[in-house]
Tab-separated table of C-alpha atoms in Angstrom:
chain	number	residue	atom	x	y	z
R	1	UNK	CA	-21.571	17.605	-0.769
R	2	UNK	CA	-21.037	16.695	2.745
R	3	UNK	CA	-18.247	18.992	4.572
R	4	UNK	CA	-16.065	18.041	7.110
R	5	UNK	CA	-17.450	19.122	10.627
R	6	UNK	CA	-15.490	22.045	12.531
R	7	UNK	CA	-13.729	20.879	15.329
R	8	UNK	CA	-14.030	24.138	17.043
R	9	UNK	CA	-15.852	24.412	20.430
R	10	UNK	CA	-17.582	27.186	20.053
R	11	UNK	CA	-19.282	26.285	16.753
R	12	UNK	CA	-19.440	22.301	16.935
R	13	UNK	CA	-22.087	21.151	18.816
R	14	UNK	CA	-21.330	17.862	18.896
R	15	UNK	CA	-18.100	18.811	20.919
R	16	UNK	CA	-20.206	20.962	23.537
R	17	UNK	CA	-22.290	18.092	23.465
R	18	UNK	CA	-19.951	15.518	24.621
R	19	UNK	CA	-17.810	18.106	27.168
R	20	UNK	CA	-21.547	18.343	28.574
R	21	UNK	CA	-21.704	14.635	29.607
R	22	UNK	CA	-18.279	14.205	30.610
R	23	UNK	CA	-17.029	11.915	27.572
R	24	UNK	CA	-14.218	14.500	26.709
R	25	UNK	CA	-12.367	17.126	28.319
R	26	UNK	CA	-13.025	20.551	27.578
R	27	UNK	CA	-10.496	22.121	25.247
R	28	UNK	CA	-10.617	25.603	27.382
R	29	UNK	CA	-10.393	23.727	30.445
R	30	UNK	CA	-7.105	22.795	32.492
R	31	UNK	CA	-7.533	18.918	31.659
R	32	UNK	CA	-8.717	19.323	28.114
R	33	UNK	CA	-5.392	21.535	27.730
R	34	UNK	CA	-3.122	19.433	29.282
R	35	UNK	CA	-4.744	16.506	26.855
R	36	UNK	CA	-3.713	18.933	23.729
R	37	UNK	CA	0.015	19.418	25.300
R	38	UNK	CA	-0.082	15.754	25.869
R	39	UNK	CA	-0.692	14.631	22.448
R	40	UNK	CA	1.635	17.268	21.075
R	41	UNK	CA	4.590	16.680	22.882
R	42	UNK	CA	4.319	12.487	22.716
R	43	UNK	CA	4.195	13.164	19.079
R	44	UNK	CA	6.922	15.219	18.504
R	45	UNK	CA	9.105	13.576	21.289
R	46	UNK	CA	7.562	10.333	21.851
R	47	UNK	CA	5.873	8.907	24.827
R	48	UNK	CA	8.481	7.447	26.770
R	49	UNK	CA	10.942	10.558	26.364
R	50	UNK	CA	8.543	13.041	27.635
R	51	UNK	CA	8.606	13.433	30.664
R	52	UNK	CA	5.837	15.105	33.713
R	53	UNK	CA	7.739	17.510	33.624
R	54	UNK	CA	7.818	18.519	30.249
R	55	UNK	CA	3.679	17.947	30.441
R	56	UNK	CA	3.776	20.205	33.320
R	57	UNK	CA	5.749	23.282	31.704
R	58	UNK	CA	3.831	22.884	28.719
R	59	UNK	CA	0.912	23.911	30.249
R	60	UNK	CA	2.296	25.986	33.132
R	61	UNK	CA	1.751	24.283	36.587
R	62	UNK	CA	4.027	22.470	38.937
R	63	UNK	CA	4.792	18.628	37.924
R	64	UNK	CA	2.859	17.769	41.596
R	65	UNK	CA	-0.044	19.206	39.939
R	66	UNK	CA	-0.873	17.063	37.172
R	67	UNK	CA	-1.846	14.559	39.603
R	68	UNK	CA	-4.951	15.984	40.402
R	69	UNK	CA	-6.430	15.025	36.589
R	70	UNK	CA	-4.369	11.623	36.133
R	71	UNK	CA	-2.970	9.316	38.450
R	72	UNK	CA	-0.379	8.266	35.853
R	73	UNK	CA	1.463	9.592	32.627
R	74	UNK	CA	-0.348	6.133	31.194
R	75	UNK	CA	-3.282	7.586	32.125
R	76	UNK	CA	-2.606	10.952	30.088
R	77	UNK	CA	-1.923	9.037	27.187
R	78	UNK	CA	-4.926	6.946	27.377
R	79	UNK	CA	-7.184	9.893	27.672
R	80	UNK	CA	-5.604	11.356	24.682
R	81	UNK	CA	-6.426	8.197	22.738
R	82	UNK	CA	-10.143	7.593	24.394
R	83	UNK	CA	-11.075	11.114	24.050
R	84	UNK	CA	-10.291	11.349	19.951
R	85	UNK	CA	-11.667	8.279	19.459
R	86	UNK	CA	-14.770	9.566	21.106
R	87	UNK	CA	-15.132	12.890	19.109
R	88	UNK	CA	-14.200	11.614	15.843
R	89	UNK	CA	-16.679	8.707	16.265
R	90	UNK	CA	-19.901	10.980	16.852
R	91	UNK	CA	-18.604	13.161	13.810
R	92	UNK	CA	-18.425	10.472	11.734
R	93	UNK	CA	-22.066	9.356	13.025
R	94	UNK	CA	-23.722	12.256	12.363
R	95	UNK	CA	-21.894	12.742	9.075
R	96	UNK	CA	-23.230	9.519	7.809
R	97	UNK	CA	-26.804	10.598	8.764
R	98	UNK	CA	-26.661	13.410	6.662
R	99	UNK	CA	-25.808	11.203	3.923
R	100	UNK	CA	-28.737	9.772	1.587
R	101	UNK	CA	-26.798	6.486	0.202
R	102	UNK	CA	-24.213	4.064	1.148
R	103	UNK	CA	-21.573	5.990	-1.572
R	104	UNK	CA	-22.500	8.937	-0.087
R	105	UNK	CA	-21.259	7.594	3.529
R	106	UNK	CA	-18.224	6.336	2.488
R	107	UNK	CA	-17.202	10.016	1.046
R	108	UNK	CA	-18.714	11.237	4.474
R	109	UNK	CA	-15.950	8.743	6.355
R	110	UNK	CA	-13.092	9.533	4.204
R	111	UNK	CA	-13.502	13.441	4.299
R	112	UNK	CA	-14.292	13.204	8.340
R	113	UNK	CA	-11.029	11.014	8.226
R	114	UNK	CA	-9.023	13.497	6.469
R	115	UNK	CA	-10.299	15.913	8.352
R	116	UNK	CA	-9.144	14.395	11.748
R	117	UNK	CA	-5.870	13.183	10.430
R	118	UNK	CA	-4.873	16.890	9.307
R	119	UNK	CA	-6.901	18.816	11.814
R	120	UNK	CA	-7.084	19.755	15.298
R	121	UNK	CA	-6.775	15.834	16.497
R	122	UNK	CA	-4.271	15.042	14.343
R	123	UNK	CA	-1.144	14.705	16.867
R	124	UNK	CA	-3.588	12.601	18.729
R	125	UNK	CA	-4.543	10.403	16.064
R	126	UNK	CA	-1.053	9.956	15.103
R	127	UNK	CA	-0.174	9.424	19.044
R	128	UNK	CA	-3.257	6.616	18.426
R	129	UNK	CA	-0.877	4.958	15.743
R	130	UNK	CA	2.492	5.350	16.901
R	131	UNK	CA	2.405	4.773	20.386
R	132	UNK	CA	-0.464	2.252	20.979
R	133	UNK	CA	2.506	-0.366	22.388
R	134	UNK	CA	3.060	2.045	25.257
R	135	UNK	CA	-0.075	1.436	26.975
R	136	UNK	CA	-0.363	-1.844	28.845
R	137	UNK	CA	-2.727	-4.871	28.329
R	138	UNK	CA	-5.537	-3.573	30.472
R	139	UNK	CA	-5.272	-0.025	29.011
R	140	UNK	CA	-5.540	-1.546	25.402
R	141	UNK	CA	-8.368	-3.513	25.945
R	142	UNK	CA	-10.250	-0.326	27.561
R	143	UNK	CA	-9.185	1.605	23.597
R	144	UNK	CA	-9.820	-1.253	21.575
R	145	UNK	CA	-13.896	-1.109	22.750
R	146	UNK	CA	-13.949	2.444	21.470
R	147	UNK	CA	-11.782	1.535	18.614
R	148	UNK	CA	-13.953	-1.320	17.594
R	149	UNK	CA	-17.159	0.863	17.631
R	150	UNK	CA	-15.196	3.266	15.480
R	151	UNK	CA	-14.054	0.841	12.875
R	152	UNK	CA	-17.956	-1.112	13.042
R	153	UNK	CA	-18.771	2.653	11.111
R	154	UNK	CA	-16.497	1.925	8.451
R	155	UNK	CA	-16.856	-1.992	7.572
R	156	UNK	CA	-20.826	-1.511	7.612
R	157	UNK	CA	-20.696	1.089	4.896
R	158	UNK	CA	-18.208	-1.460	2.766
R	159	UNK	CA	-20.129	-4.184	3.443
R	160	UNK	CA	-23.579	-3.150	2.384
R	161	UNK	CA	-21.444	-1.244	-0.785
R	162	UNK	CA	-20.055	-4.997	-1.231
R	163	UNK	CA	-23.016	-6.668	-1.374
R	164	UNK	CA	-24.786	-4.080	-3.667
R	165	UNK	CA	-21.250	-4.818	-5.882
R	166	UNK	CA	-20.300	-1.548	-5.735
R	167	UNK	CA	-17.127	-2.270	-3.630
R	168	UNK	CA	-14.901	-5.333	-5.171
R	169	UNK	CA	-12.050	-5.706	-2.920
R	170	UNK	CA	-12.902	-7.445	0.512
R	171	UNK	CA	-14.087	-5.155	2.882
R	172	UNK	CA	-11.991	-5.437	5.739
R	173	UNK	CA	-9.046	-5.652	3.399
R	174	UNK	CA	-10.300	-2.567	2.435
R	175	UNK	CA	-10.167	-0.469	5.439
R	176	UNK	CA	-6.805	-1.214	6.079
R	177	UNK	CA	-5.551	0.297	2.648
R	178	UNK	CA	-7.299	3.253	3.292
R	179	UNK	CA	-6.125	3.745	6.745
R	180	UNK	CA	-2.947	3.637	5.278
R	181	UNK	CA	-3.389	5.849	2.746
R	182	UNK	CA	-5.489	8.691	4.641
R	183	UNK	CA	-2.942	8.342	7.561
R	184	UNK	CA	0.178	9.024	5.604
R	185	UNK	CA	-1.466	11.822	3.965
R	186	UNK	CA	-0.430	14.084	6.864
R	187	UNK	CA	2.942	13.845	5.648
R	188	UNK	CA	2.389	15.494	2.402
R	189	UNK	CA	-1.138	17.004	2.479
R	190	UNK	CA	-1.007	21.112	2.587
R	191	UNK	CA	-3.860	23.348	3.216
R	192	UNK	CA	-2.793	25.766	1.235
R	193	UNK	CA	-1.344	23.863	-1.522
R	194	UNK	CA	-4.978	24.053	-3.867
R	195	UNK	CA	-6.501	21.042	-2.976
R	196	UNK	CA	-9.477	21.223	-0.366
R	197	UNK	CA	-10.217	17.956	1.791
R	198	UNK	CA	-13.152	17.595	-0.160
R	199	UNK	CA	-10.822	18.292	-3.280
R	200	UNK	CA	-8.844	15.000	-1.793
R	201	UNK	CA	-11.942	13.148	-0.621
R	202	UNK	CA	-13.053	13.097	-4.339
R	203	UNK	CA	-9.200	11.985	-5.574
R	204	UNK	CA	-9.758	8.907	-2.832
R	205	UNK	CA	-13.416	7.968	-4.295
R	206	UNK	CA	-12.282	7.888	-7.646
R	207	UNK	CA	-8.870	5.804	-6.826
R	208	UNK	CA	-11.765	3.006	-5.373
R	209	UNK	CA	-13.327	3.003	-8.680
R	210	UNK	CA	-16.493	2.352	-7.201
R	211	UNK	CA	-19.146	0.564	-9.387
């Protein structure tokens, strides 16, 4: 059984190993904190009614100083977006090489999914969701690249699971149910209710009914 991968800095190496070649921020750091406040606060208050200076008390500097990490509150909620994408993408990768069989990847996406969605990135996941229409044009585009790569993961394990007629549904139709579902399960989901996320992960597989 494949477990979901700590998000913790200090034991994921994976993290370390992307803070190390500049592709996220550093949670300890005064960027990778601000990117944490960030998420929080356009989650709870929304992107548009949070202000620099709410970004700057959050993480205790002067509004002046934010500028020396982003040029632009757009900026600060790009990075937010970019920077999940990035880490949840190489845990999902190197979940699905620990997994022998094309089943055995798709429970490796769904429990890293679940995992994200209720974990440590989950304010920036849901920040992902909710306020993709605040960023402009160009800033889209720059997301969607990473976005694409991320959702390539998914519709290659449904595809090959589709052509083996495992997987009935089409696959792209597919995806979007499940995003759905494993998105909304934040609203309900509790840690401490019983259920593990590997508990949940097996609910989802046998919803699919997978041949």
């Amino acid at each position: 059984m494949i477990e979901p991968v700590t998000q913790n800095k200090n034991e994921n190496p994976i993290l370390r190993a992307l803070v190390a070649e500049n592709l996220v921020s550093d949670p300890a750091g005064a960027r990778g904190r601000l990117l944490k406040e960030a998420a929080r606060l356009f989650r709870e208050k929304g992107y548009e009614r949070t202000t620099v200076r709410d970004l700057a008390a959050a993480v205790g500097i002067q509004s002046g100083s934010l500028f020396h990490h982003f040029r632009t509150k757009e900026e600060i909620l790009k990075a937010v977006m970019v920077e999940t994408i990035r880490l949840n993408t190489a845990i999902m990768q190197q979940a699905m090489e620990a997994a022998d069989t094309d089943r055995d990847k798709l429970r490796a996406l769904i429990l890293c999914e679940l995992e994200s969605i209720t974990g440590q990135t989950g304010e920036a996941m849901a920040v992902l969701v909710y306020e993709w229409r605040s960023l402009s044009p160009a800033a889209q585009a720059g997301v969607l690249v990473l976005r694409d790569i991320y959702e390539r993961l998914w519709l290659d394990v449904l595809e090959a699971l589709a052509e083996q007629g495992v997987v009935k549904a089409e696959p792209f139709i597919m995806r979007r149910m499940l995003t759905g579902a494993l998105s909304w399960t934040v609203t309900w989901y509790r840690p401490d209710g019983g259920m593990t996320l590997a508990d949940l992960t097996d609910q989802v597989i046998a919803m699919l009914r997978l041949d």
